[in-house]
Amino acid sequence: MTRHRSSRIDSAEVRLTPTPLLDALVPLVADLARDLPERERYRRLLETLRVVLPSDAAALLRLDGDSLVPLAVDGLSDDTLGRRFRAADHPRLAALLDGNGPVHFAPDCGLPDPYDGLVDGAGPHLEVHDCMGCVLRVGERPWGVLTLDALDPSRFSPADHPTLQAFASLAEATVRVAERMDQLALRAEGFRVAAGPRPLIGQGVMFRALQKEIALLGTSELTVLIGGETGVGKELVANAIHAASGRAGRPLISLNCAALPDTLVESELFGHVRGAFTGAVTDRRGKFELADGGTLFLDEVGELPLAAQAKLLRVLQSGQLQRLGSDREPKVDVRLIAATNRDLAEEVRAGRFRADLYHRLSVYPLRVPPLRERGRDVLLISGAFLEENRARLGLGGLRLGADAQAALLAHPWPGNVRELEHTIARCALRALGRHAQRPRILTLTAEDLALAGITAAPSESAPDLPTVEPAPLREATDQFQRRHIEAALQRHGGNRAAAARALGMDRANLARLVRRLEAPPPTASTESDTER
């Protein structure tokens, strides 16, 4: 009997003996009870996953419609975060979603890997050799996937499946906690989550501030005037505001005021009856009536002729409109969002825009920052366009070389996101044309981008670009980041908080990056390193 009791104690001691897996998972379990930012929570998750199952890259992707959207990556290039992977285009990701647990893709698997050429520090044409992943389910429905990739073809084996399955269970709990925290925060502040037809992409400080304003506007019925340069994505912002509002289930009607001749503006806005003018052979509803109960988005509102401005003002004041040729004045319930790349206050002073209409439209002015102010968001947005062009050109992988990343970050982008979209499309086609045979992975270079001014003499605001023989990707990226950070610190007198804002980073992330790169500390006094 004594031996039996001793045996039970020994067994318990064996079960409680710490293991590397347990040691790695304990901090994540503790994180479940902590109020952490979503990005930090997911970063820790992937960091721990790569400790538990050593690999070259890990990613957490959320299912959004028919696509998987990366929420966090570790060991993959920055632009991966901006990509959307359509499951139908990526059979490995589709297999993970359809699976009931861990799935291992053997090194000789013929299915293309979505991360080929995207692993940090790997050669430009090196494909992933070993891959494993697992579906994550929340509420019995597929929520997304965890993926692990290795350049070593013998890294993973079926023996790793139980470990990955255990980790996936913890990842599902982490996801549920993150979503609950997010919902509580939004509810506490009266916000709703915005989800437009095309997503706004970014992670920088200015982008997060814009997101917060969009969520705030979703709680109100205020008229919004969206300002910003051509090509910054004002229509996407309008879509996001509508999607965040109580009118999300009602129509969003758009009208580009600059694309209409003056003679048709009133008909388009307010409609007409048969016989109102030559060519009016039937009654026709205008955009205001079509948007009844929903939202009307007037793009380039500064182009409206003065006569139409007067009638628009009347509708905004009374909610009543009058079709051309009709005596009836039906009432409509429409929220108006307008956008312009003009300085409407200056247009008012010049007599080209009505002051009373300007004040009616600008109840809540919202500025969309230009791309040059958004720091490394340019790489995330590039990722979205790279994935679109990869599918369009039928390539296995489309990636940016280190010199191309540096060129994208240094360019001032006068045409903003629209210019970036066209640049990536043009560059991909140009790079493909340089190959006699279609490559499996296509790497874009700074020469392919052919951005105006990139080869010019360096200025104070743009870091030097490499002109020597290309270095390994990680080394070249580190060199560029080091110069870019040093230049930002110099411009802001050593103030890391101000430099972080200019770079589109959190101050803590900048401090960690500086330590990793072993960048010299700022020369300014300790006082300059504090928030001002």
Short mmCIF file of C-alpha atoms in Angstrom, two decimals:
data_model
loop_
_atom_site.label_atom_id
_atom_site.label_comp_id
_atom_site.label_asym_id
_atom_site.label_seq_id
_atom_site.Cartn_x
_atom_site.Cartn_y
_atom_site.Cartn_z
CA MET A 1 0.00 0.00 0.00
CA THR A 2 2.89 2.31 0.78
CA ARG A 3 4.44 1.52 -2.57
CA HIS A 4 1.14 2.30 -4.31
CA ARG A 5 0.92 5.76 -2.62
CA SER A 6 4.52 6.49 -3.51
CA SER A 7 3.82 5.54 -7.11
CA ARG A 8 0.92 8.01 -7.27
CA ILE A 9 3.10 10.81 -5.87
CA ASP A 10 5.86 10.05 -8.34
CA SER A 11 3.34 10.11 -11.18
CA ALA A 12 2.03 13.51 -10.11
CA GLU A 13 5.55 14.86 -9.86
CA VAL A 14 6.25 13.70 -13.38
CA ARG A 15 3.11 15.37 -14.69
CA LEU A 16 3.95 18.65 -12.97
CA THR A 17 7.55 18.74 -14.10
CA PRO A 18 7.97 21.89 -16.28
CA THR A 19 8.55 21.28 -19.98
CA PRO A 20 9.81 23.68 -22.69
CA LEU A 21 6.29 23.72 -24.15
CA LEU A 22 4.72 24.54 -20.78
CA ASP A 23 7.33 27.20 -20.04
CA ALA A 24 6.58 28.87 -23.39
CA LEU A 25 2.79 28.71 -23.03
CA VAL A 26 2.48 29.99 -19.45
CA PRO A 27 3.08 33.68 -20.39
CA LEU A 28 0.44 33.43 -23.13
CA VAL A 29 -2.08 32.00 -20.67
CA ALA A 30 -1.28 34.92 -18.35
CA ASP A 31 -1.80 37.32 -21.27
CA LEU A 32 -5.41 36.14 -21.59
CA ALA A 33 -6.26 38.07 -18.43
CA ARG A 34 -4.38 41.21 -19.47
CA ASP A 35 -5.69 44.20 -21.39
CA LEU A 36 -3.27 44.22 -24.31
CA PRO A 37 -3.52 45.90 -27.73
CA GLU A 38 -4.65 43.39 -30.34
CA ARG A 39 -1.44 43.73 -32.37
CA GLU A 40 0.75 43.13 -29.33
CA ARG A 41 -1.33 40.13 -28.27
CA TYR A 42 -0.96 38.52 -31.70
CA ARG A 43 2.73 39.42 -31.92
CA ARG A 44 3.41 37.56 -28.67
CA LEU A 45 1.39 34.62 -29.94
CA LEU A 46 3.52 34.19 -33.08
CA GLU A 47 6.75 34.87 -31.23
CA THR A 48 5.93 32.03 -28.83
CA LEU A 49 4.84 29.74 -31.68
CA ARG A 50 8.27 30.06 -33.27
CA VAL A 51 9.86 29.15 -29.93
CA VAL A 52 7.65 26.10 -29.49
CA LEU A 53 8.03 25.00 -33.12
CA PRO A 54 11.21 26.59 -34.50
CA SER A 55 10.66 27.87 -38.02
CA ASP A 56 11.63 30.68 -40.37
CA ALA A 57 8.20 32.34 -40.46
CA ALA A 58 4.80 32.25 -38.80
CA ALA A 59 1.53 34.02 -39.60
CA LEU A 60 -1.96 34.48 -38.21
CA LEU A 61 -4.63 35.08 -40.87
CA ARG A 62 -8.32 35.90 -40.39
CA LEU A 63 -11.01 34.75 -42.80
CA ASP A 64 -12.80 37.72 -44.39
CA GLY A 65 -15.33 36.65 -46.98
CA ASP A 66 -13.47 34.48 -49.49
CA SER A 67 -10.01 35.76 -48.51
CA LEU A 68 -7.54 35.32 -45.67
CA VAL A 69 -6.16 38.59 -44.29
CA PRO A 70 -2.88 38.58 -42.29
CA LEU A 71 -3.32 40.09 -38.83
CA ALA A 72 0.23 39.38 -37.67
CA VAL A 73 3.38 37.94 -39.23
CA ASP A 74 6.76 37.01 -37.81
CA GLY A 75 9.63 36.36 -40.19
CA LEU A 76 7.77 37.51 -43.33
CA SER A 77 8.26 40.75 -45.28
CA ASP A 78 6.33 43.87 -44.21
CA ASP A 79 4.20 43.94 -47.34
CA THR A 80 2.68 40.56 -46.39
CA LEU A 81 0.44 42.40 -43.91
CA GLY A 82 -1.20 44.31 -46.75
CA ARG A 83 -1.99 41.26 -48.87
CA ARG A 84 -5.33 39.47 -49.12
CA PHE A 85 -5.00 35.80 -50.01
CA ARG A 86 -8.06 34.48 -51.86
CA ALA A 87 -8.50 30.90 -50.70
CA ALA A 88 -9.49 29.86 -54.22
CA ASP A 89 -6.11 31.08 -55.52
CA HIS A 90 -4.06 29.41 -52.77
CA PRO A 91 -4.82 25.67 -52.44
CA ARG A 92 -2.66 25.24 -49.32
CA LEU A 93 -4.65 27.87 -47.42
CA ALA A 94 -7.90 26.35 -48.70
CA ALA A 95 -6.77 22.93 -47.44
CA LEU A 96 -6.05 24.39 -44.00
CA LEU A 97 -9.53 25.96 -43.83
CA ASP A 98 -11.16 22.67 -44.83
CA GLY A 99 -9.10 20.61 -42.37
CA ASN A 100 -10.05 19.50 -38.88
CA GLY A 101 -6.61 19.97 -37.36
CA PRO A 102 -2.94 20.35 -38.23
CA VAL A 103 -1.99 19.79 -41.86
CA HIS A 104 1.59 19.16 -43.00
CA PHE A 105 2.57 19.82 -46.60
CA ALA A 106 5.54 17.62 -47.51
CA PRO A 107 8.58 19.25 -49.17
CA ASP A 108 7.72 17.57 -52.47
CA CYS A 109 4.09 18.78 -52.31
CA GLY A 110 3.15 20.18 -55.69
CA LEU A 111 0.83 22.86 -54.30
CA PRO A 112 2.26 26.41 -54.53
CA ASP A 113 3.04 28.15 -51.24
CA PRO A 114 1.59 31.68 -50.80
CA TYR A 115 4.75 32.83 -48.97
CA ASP A 116 7.29 31.80 -51.61
CA GLY A 117 9.89 34.58 -51.74
CA LEU A 118 8.40 36.45 -48.78
CA VAL A 119 10.50 34.94 -45.96
CA ASP A 120 12.76 37.58 -44.38
CA GLY A 121 16.47 37.09 -45.00
CA ALA A 122 15.99 34.43 -47.68
CA GLY A 123 17.24 34.81 -51.22
CA PRO A 124 14.96 36.53 -53.71
CA HIS A 125 14.03 33.31 -55.51
CA LEU A 126 14.10 30.85 -52.62
CA GLU A 127 10.84 28.97 -52.18
CA VAL A 128 9.44 27.70 -48.89
CA HIS A 129 10.47 24.05 -48.46
CA ASP A 130 8.40 22.86 -45.51
CA CYS A 131 5.01 24.09 -44.38
CA MET A 132 2.54 23.25 -41.64
CA GLY A 133 -0.62 24.95 -40.46
CA CYS A 134 -3.90 24.61 -38.63
CA VAL A 135 -7.41 26.02 -38.91
CA LEU A 136 -8.69 28.16 -36.03
CA ARG A 137 -12.35 27.89 -35.16
CA VAL A 138 -14.41 30.31 -33.11
CA GLY A 139 -17.99 29.30 -32.42
CA GLU A 140 -17.63 26.14 -34.50
CA ARG A 141 -16.95 28.17 -37.64
CA PRO A 142 -13.58 28.67 -39.35
CA TRP A 143 -12.16 31.97 -38.10
CA GLY A 144 -8.76 31.80 -39.81
CA VAL A 145 -5.50 29.86 -39.88
CA LEU A 146 -2.09 29.64 -38.24
CA THR A 147 0.80 28.89 -40.59
CA LEU A 148 4.42 27.86 -40.07
CA ASP A 149 7.04 27.85 -42.82
CA ALA A 150 10.63 26.67 -42.97
CA LEU A 151 13.39 26.76 -45.55
CA ASP A 152 14.73 23.45 -44.19
CA PRO A 153 12.83 20.71 -46.10
CA SER A 154 12.92 18.33 -43.11
CA ARG A 155 11.91 20.77 -40.38
CA PHE A 156 8.38 19.51 -39.66
CA SER A 157 6.95 16.01 -39.17
CA PRO A 158 3.70 14.39 -38.00
CA ALA A 159 5.23 14.29 -34.50
CA ASP A 160 4.73 18.08 -34.37
CA HIS A 161 0.95 17.81 -34.87
CA PRO A 162 -0.04 17.42 -31.18
CA THR A 163 2.07 20.45 -30.24
CA LEU A 164 0.53 22.57 -33.00
CA GLN A 165 -2.98 21.40 -32.07
CA ALA A 166 -2.40 22.37 -28.43
CA PHE A 167 -1.07 25.74 -29.52
CA ALA A 168 -4.02 26.25 -31.88
CA SER A 169 -6.42 25.79 -28.93
CA LEU A 170 -4.58 28.53 -27.05
CA ALA A 171 -4.60 30.70 -30.20
CA GLU A 172 -8.38 30.30 -30.46
CA ALA A 173 -8.73 31.44 -26.85
CA THR A 174 -6.45 34.40 -27.58
CA VAL A 175 -8.56 35.37 -30.58
CA ARG A 176 -11.77 35.19 -28.55
CA VAL A 177 -10.26 37.37 -25.83
CA ALA A 178 -8.93 39.90 -28.36
CA GLU A 179 -12.29 40.17 -30.09
CA ARG A 180 -14.14 40.49 -26.78
CA MET A 181 -11.78 43.23 -25.62
CA ASP A 182 -12.24 45.03 -28.93
CA GLN A 183 -16.03 44.79 -28.74
CA LEU A 184 -16.07 46.06 -25.15
CA ALA A 185 -13.86 49.01 -26.07
CA LEU A 186 -16.03 49.89 -29.05
CA ARG A 187 -19.19 49.55 -26.97
CA ALA A 188 -17.75 51.70 -24.19
CA GLU A 189 -16.92 54.44 -26.67
CA GLY A 190 -20.10 53.95 -28.73
CA PHE A 191 -18.15 52.77 -31.78
CA ARG A 192 -19.05 50.20 -34.40
CA VAL A 193 -16.58 48.29 -36.52
CA ALA A 194 -16.29 49.62 -40.07
CA ALA A 195 -16.09 47.11 -42.90
CA GLY A 196 -16.32 48.55 -46.39
CA PRO A 197 -16.23 46.72 -49.73
CA ARG A 198 -12.49 47.44 -50.03
CA PRO A 199 -10.50 47.63 -46.82
CA LEU A 200 -8.42 50.56 -45.68
CA ILE A 201 -4.89 49.28 -45.09
CA GLY A 202 -2.33 50.49 -42.58
CA GLN A 203 -0.89 50.23 -39.08
CA GLY A 204 0.84 53.58 -38.56
CA VAL A 205 -0.08 56.26 -36.04
CA MET A 206 -1.84 58.51 -38.57
CA PHE A 207 -3.80 55.59 -39.99
CA ARG A 208 -4.98 54.50 -36.55
CA ALA A 209 -6.09 58.07 -35.80
CA LEU A 210 -8.08 58.09 -39.05
CA GLN A 211 -9.69 54.77 -38.14
CA LYS A 212 -10.76 56.15 -34.78
CA GLU A 213 -12.39 59.17 -36.41
CA ILE A 214 -14.21 56.91 -38.87
CA ALA A 215 -15.55 54.82 -36.00
CA LEU A 216 -16.63 57.97 -34.14
CA LEU A 217 -18.45 59.31 -37.21
CA GLY A 218 -20.29 56.01 -37.49
CA THR A 219 -22.14 56.90 -34.27
CA SER A 220 -23.50 60.19 -35.63
CA GLU A 221 -25.58 61.61 -38.48
CA LEU A 222 -23.32 64.61 -39.02
CA THR A 223 -22.51 65.75 -42.53
CA VAL A 224 -18.85 65.01 -43.27
CA LEU A 225 -16.49 66.87 -45.60
CA ILE A 226 -13.54 64.64 -46.48
CA GLY A 227 -10.48 66.57 -47.59
CA GLY A 228 -7.21 65.34 -48.99
CA GLU A 229 -5.01 65.23 -52.03
CA THR A 230 -5.97 63.39 -55.19
CA GLY A 231 -5.53 59.64 -54.86
CA VAL A 232 -5.46 59.32 -51.04
CA GLY A 233 -8.59 57.13 -50.93
CA LYS A 234 -11.36 59.55 -49.97
CA GLU A 235 -14.05 57.28 -51.45
CA LEU A 236 -12.78 54.33 -49.38
CA VAL A 237 -13.06 56.51 -46.27
CA ALA A 238 -16.65 57.44 -47.21
CA ASN A 239 -17.46 53.74 -47.67
CA ALA A 240 -15.98 52.98 -44.25
CA ILE A 241 -18.00 55.75 -42.55
CA HIS A 242 -21.20 54.42 -44.12
CA ALA A 243 -20.35 50.84 -43.14
CA ALA A 244 -19.73 51.96 -39.53
CA SER A 245 -23.05 53.81 -39.31
CA GLY A 246 -26.59 52.78 -38.50
CA ARG A 247 -27.35 53.17 -42.20
CA ALA A 248 -24.99 50.34 -43.21
CA GLY A 249 -27.91 48.17 -44.32
CA ARG A 250 -29.23 50.91 -46.60
CA PRO A 251 -27.77 52.05 -49.94
CA LEU A 252 -24.62 54.12 -50.36
CA ILE A 253 -25.04 56.14 -53.56
CA SER A 254 -22.02 57.88 -55.11
CA LEU A 255 -21.81 60.72 -57.60
CA ASN A 256 -18.64 62.22 -59.05
CA CYS A 257 -19.55 65.89 -59.52
CA ALA A 258 -16.53 66.52 -61.74
CA ALA A 259 -17.61 63.90 -64.30
CA LEU A 260 -20.90 65.56 -65.22
CA PRO A 261 -21.63 68.44 -67.60
CA ASP A 262 -23.34 71.39 -65.91
CA THR A 263 -26.59 70.71 -67.81
CA LEU A 264 -26.98 67.25 -66.22
CA VAL A 265 -25.92 67.94 -62.62
CA GLU A 266 -29.39 68.88 -61.36
CA SER A 267 -31.02 65.94 -63.12
CA GLU A 268 -28.49 63.54 -61.61
CA LEU A 269 -28.92 64.96 -58.11
CA PHE A 270 -32.68 65.58 -57.98
CA GLY A 271 -34.13 63.62 -60.91
CA HIS A 272 -36.58 64.76 -63.59
CA VAL A 273 -40.02 64.05 -65.01
CA ARG A 274 -40.89 63.15 -68.56
CA GLY A 275 -40.69 66.17 -70.87
CA ALA A 276 -38.66 68.31 -68.46
CA PHE A 277 -36.08 68.84 -71.19
CA THR A 278 -35.16 67.46 -74.59
CA GLY A 279 -34.33 63.80 -74.20
CA ALA A 280 -36.28 63.33 -70.95
CA VAL A 281 -38.54 60.57 -72.29
CA THR A 282 -39.31 58.97 -68.90
CA ASP A 283 -39.47 59.96 -65.25
CA ARG A 284 -36.16 59.42 -63.48
CA ARG A 285 -35.21 59.45 -59.82
CA GLY A 286 -32.12 61.40 -58.80
CA LYS A 287 -29.31 60.32 -56.49
CA PHE A 288 -31.01 61.83 -53.43
CA GLU A 289 -34.11 59.69 -53.90
CA LEU A 290 -32.02 56.60 -54.62
CA ALA A 291 -30.12 57.20 -51.35
CA ASP A 292 -33.29 57.72 -49.27
CA GLY A 293 -32.68 56.09 -45.87
CA GLY A 294 -28.99 55.68 -46.64
CA THR A 295 -25.96 57.78 -47.52
CA LEU A 296 -25.14 59.99 -50.49
CA PHE A 297 -21.47 60.49 -51.30
CA LEU A 298 -20.65 63.53 -53.46
CA ASP A 299 -17.09 63.24 -54.71
CA GLU A 300 -15.31 66.38 -55.96
CA VAL A 301 -18.11 68.53 -54.56
CA GLY A 302 -16.03 71.63 -55.23
CA GLU A 303 -16.77 71.20 -58.96
CA LEU A 304 -20.53 71.83 -58.59
CA PRO A 305 -21.78 74.88 -60.51
CA LEU A 306 -23.20 77.70 -58.39
CA ALA A 307 -26.79 77.08 -59.57
CA ALA A 308 -26.66 73.47 -58.39
CA GLN A 309 -25.04 74.55 -55.14
CA ALA A 310 -28.10 76.68 -54.29
CA LYS A 311 -30.49 73.77 -54.83
CA LEU A 312 -28.24 71.38 -52.90
CA LEU A 313 -28.25 73.79 -49.97
CA ARG A 314 -32.07 73.86 -49.98
CA VAL A 315 -32.27 70.05 -49.79
CA LEU A 316 -29.77 69.98 -46.92
CA GLN A 317 -31.75 72.61 -45.02
CA SER A 318 -35.26 71.21 -45.49
CA GLY A 319 -34.81 67.60 -46.57
CA GLN A 320 -37.16 68.35 -49.49
CA LEU A 321 -36.23 68.14 -53.16
CA GLN A 322 -37.90 68.93 -56.44
CA ARG A 323 -37.43 66.96 -59.62
CA LEU A 324 -36.82 69.01 -62.76
CA GLY A 325 -40.19 69.75 -64.36
CA SER A 326 -42.21 68.70 -61.29
CA ASP A 327 -44.16 70.67 -58.68
CA ARG A 328 -43.98 67.90 -56.09
CA GLU A 329 -41.49 68.20 -53.25
CA PRO A 330 -40.94 64.76 -51.71
CA LYS A 331 -39.02 64.58 -48.44
CA VAL A 332 -35.90 62.40 -48.22
CA ASP A 333 -33.85 61.10 -45.31
CA VAL A 334 -30.24 61.13 -46.50
CA ARG A 335 -26.91 61.45 -44.75
CA LEU A 336 -24.47 63.42 -46.89
CA ILE A 337 -20.75 62.79 -47.15
CA ALA A 338 -18.80 65.04 -49.49
CA ALA A 339 -15.19 65.00 -50.62
CA THR A 340 -12.88 67.43 -52.33
CA ASN A 341 -9.22 67.93 -53.11
CA ARG A 342 -9.74 71.70 -53.25
CA ASP A 343 -9.39 74.19 -50.42
CA LEU A 344 -13.08 75.09 -50.21
CA ALA A 345 -12.43 77.96 -47.82
CA GLU A 346 -10.24 79.53 -50.50
CA GLU A 347 -12.92 78.75 -53.12
CA VAL A 348 -15.42 80.66 -50.97
CA ARG A 349 -13.09 83.66 -50.76
CA ALA A 350 -12.66 83.55 -54.54
CA GLY A 351 -16.45 83.53 -55.04
CA ARG A 352 -16.52 80.09 -56.68
CA PHE A 353 -18.27 78.30 -53.82
CA ARG A 354 -21.18 79.42 -51.64
CA ALA A 355 -20.18 80.20 -48.07
CA ASP A 356 -23.49 78.91 -46.63
CA LEU A 357 -23.11 75.59 -48.44
CA TYR A 358 -19.51 75.29 -47.31
CA HIS A 359 -20.57 75.62 -43.67
CA ARG A 360 -23.39 73.10 -44.22
CA LEU A 361 -20.96 70.55 -45.70
CA SER A 362 -18.10 71.00 -43.26
CA VAL A 363 -20.00 70.18 -40.06
CA TYR A 364 -17.28 67.57 -39.46
CA PRO A 365 -14.18 68.11 -41.63
CA LEU A 366 -12.04 64.98 -41.96
CA ARG A 367 -8.56 65.06 -43.48
CA VAL A 368 -7.12 61.94 -45.10
CA PRO A 369 -3.32 62.06 -44.76
CA PRO A 370 -1.20 61.79 -47.93
CA LEU A 371 0.83 58.65 -48.47
CA ARG A 372 4.16 60.40 -47.82
CA GLU A 373 3.05 61.06 -44.21
CA ARG A 374 2.17 57.43 -43.49
CA GLY A 375 5.64 55.95 -43.06
CA ARG A 376 5.93 52.20 -43.58
CA ASP A 377 2.24 51.88 -44.46
CA VAL A 378 3.41 52.28 -48.06
CA LEU A 379 4.83 48.73 -47.88
CA LEU A 380 1.58 47.28 -46.52
CA ILE A 381 -0.46 48.96 -49.24
CA SER A 382 2.08 47.76 -51.81
CA GLY A 383 1.46 44.23 -50.55
CA ALA A 384 -2.22 44.47 -51.53
CA PHE A 385 -1.31 45.61 -55.04
CA LEU A 386 1.44 42.99 -55.33
CA GLU A 387 -1.04 40.21 -54.56
CA GLU A 388 -3.56 41.61 -57.07
CA ASN A 389 -0.91 41.70 -59.80
CA ARG A 390 0.48 38.29 -58.87
CA ALA A 391 -2.94 36.77 -59.55
CA ARG A 392 -3.46 38.89 -62.68
CA LEU A 393 -0.11 37.84 -64.18
CA GLY A 394 -0.44 34.20 -63.11
CA LEU A 395 2.75 34.20 -61.01
CA GLY A 396 3.60 31.94 -58.08
CA GLY A 397 5.07 34.85 -56.12
CA LEU A 398 5.58 38.59 -56.55
CA ARG A 399 7.85 40.34 -54.08
CA LEU A 400 9.85 43.53 -53.49
CA GLY A 401 13.63 43.53 -53.43
CA ALA A 402 15.40 45.46 -50.66
CA ASP A 403 16.28 48.31 -53.03
CA ALA A 404 12.65 48.48 -54.22
CA GLN A 405 11.42 48.75 -50.62
CA ALA A 406 13.89 51.56 -49.99
CA ALA A 407 12.77 53.35 -53.16
CA LEU A 408 9.09 53.08 -52.20
CA LEU A 409 9.78 54.50 -48.75
CA ALA A 410 11.86 57.38 -50.11
CA HIS A 411 9.47 58.47 -52.88
CA PRO A 412 7.22 61.51 -52.07
CA TRP A 413 4.14 60.02 -53.82
CA PRO A 414 2.53 63.14 -55.27
CA GLY A 415 -0.21 60.89 -56.70
CA ASN A 416 -0.63 59.02 -53.40
CA VAL A 417 -2.23 55.55 -53.29
CA ARG A 418 -3.49 55.76 -56.86
CA GLU A 419 0.04 56.48 -58.07
CA LEU A 420 1.34 53.56 -56.00
CA GLU A 421 -1.26 51.21 -57.50
CA HIS A 422 -0.30 52.14 -61.06
CA THR A 423 3.41 52.03 -60.23
CA ILE A 424 3.21 48.46 -58.89
CA ALA A 425 1.16 47.28 -61.90
CA ARG A 426 3.55 48.93 -64.38
CA CYS A 427 6.60 47.67 -62.51
CA ALA A 428 5.37 44.06 -62.38
CA LEU A 429 4.72 44.00 -66.11
CA ARG A 430 8.09 45.62 -66.85
CA ALA A 431 9.95 43.15 -64.62
CA LEU A 432 8.16 40.19 -66.18
CA GLY A 433 9.15 41.42 -69.63
CA ARG A 434 12.84 41.17 -68.68
CA HIS A 435 12.60 37.37 -68.39
CA ALA A 436 12.73 35.15 -71.43
CA GLN A 437 10.91 32.46 -69.43
CA ARG A 438 8.17 33.11 -66.90
CA PRO A 439 9.76 32.88 -63.42
CA ARG A 440 8.15 31.07 -60.50
CA ILE A 441 8.89 34.03 -58.18
CA LEU A 442 9.29 37.52 -59.60
CA THR A 443 11.32 40.07 -57.61
CA LEU A 444 10.76 43.76 -58.32
CA THR A 445 13.76 46.09 -58.14
CA ALA A 446 14.17 49.84 -57.82
CA GLU A 447 15.13 49.91 -61.49
CA ASP A 448 11.80 48.28 -62.37
CA LEU A 449 9.93 50.89 -60.33
CA ALA A 450 11.59 53.71 -62.28
CA LEU A 451 10.34 56.30 -59.79
CA ALA A 452 11.10 59.88 -60.75
CA GLY A 453 13.75 61.45 -58.55
CA ILE A 454 14.94 58.20 -56.96
CA THR A 455 18.28 58.31 -58.77
CA ALA A 456 18.76 62.02 -58.12
CA ALA A 457 21.28 63.36 -55.60
CA PRO A 458 20.16 62.65 -52.02
CA SER A 459 18.49 65.44 -50.09
CA GLU A 460 18.12 66.09 -46.37
CA SER A 461 14.68 64.53 -46.34
CA ALA A 462 15.52 61.34 -48.23
CA PRO A 463 18.08 58.78 -47.06
CA ASP A 464 20.77 57.59 -49.44
CA LEU A 465 19.87 54.57 -51.52
CA PRO A 466 22.37 51.75 -52.01
CA THR A 467 24.51 52.16 -55.12
CA VAL A 468 26.91 49.30 -54.43
CA GLU A 469 26.56 45.60 -55.18
CA PRO A 470 23.29 44.37 -53.58
CA ALA A 471 23.69 43.03 -50.04
CA PRO A 472 21.64 40.16 -48.54
CA LEU A 473 18.01 41.20 -48.01
CA ARG A 474 18.13 41.39 -44.20
CA GLU A 475 21.41 43.33 -44.20
CA ALA A 476 20.21 45.77 -46.87
CA THR A 477 16.91 46.29 -45.04
CA ASP A 478 18.71 46.92 -41.75
CA GLN A 479 21.05 49.42 -43.43
CA PHE A 480 18.12 51.32 -44.90
CA GLN A 481 16.16 51.30 -41.62
CA ARG A 482 19.22 52.52 -39.71
CA ARG A 483 19.73 55.47 -42.09
CA HIS A 484 16.01 56.26 -42.19
CA ILE A 485 15.73 56.32 -38.38
CA GLU A 486 18.89 58.40 -37.99
CA ALA A 487 17.55 60.92 -40.51
CA ALA A 488 14.20 61.12 -38.68
CA LEU A 489 15.89 61.60 -35.31
CA GLN A 490 18.11 64.32 -36.76
CA ARG A 491 15.12 66.15 -38.29
CA HIS A 492 13.31 66.09 -34.92
CA GLY A 493 16.28 67.06 -32.75
CA GLY A 494 16.66 63.62 -31.21
CA ASN A 495 13.04 63.52 -30.00
CA ARG A 496 12.10 59.86 -30.37
CA ALA A 497 8.40 60.48 -29.80
CA ALA A 498 8.25 62.96 -32.70
CA ALA A 499 10.44 60.73 -34.89
CA ALA A 500 8.17 57.74 -34.20
CA ARG A 501 5.11 59.75 -35.26
CA ALA A 502 6.84 60.80 -38.48
CA LEU A 503 7.82 57.19 -39.20
CA GLY A 504 4.30 55.91 -38.51
CA MET A 505 5.45 53.79 -35.54
CA ASP A 506 4.72 53.42 -31.86
CA ARG A 507 7.46 54.96 -29.74
CA ALA A 508 8.09 51.66 -27.93
CA ASN A 509 8.46 49.82 -31.26
CA LEU A 510 10.94 52.44 -32.44
CA ALA A 511 12.98 52.02 -29.26
CA ARG A 512 13.08 48.25 -29.76
CA LEU A 513 14.08 48.65 -33.40
CA VAL A 514 16.84 51.12 -32.48
CA ARG A 515 18.22 48.64 -29.97
CA ARG A 516 18.13 45.83 -32.49
CA LEU A 517 19.86 47.85 -35.16
CA GLU A 518 22.37 49.17 -32.60
CA ALA A 519 21.70 52.66 -33.89
CA PRO A 520 23.57 55.42 -32.01
CA PRO A 521 21.46 57.18 -29.38
CA PRO A 522 20.19 60.68 -30.18
CA THR A 523 22.67 63.43 -29.37
CA ALA A 524 20.04 65.71 -27.85
CA SER A 525 19.54 65.95 -24.10
CA THR A 526 17.49 63.45 -22.14
CA GLU A 527 14.75 66.03 -21.91
CA SER A 528 14.34 66.01 -25.69
CA ASP A 529 13.53 62.30 -25.57
CA THR A 530 10.28 62.91 -23.73
CA GLU A 531 6.88 63.71 -25.15
CA ARG A 532 6.44 67.39 -25.87
#
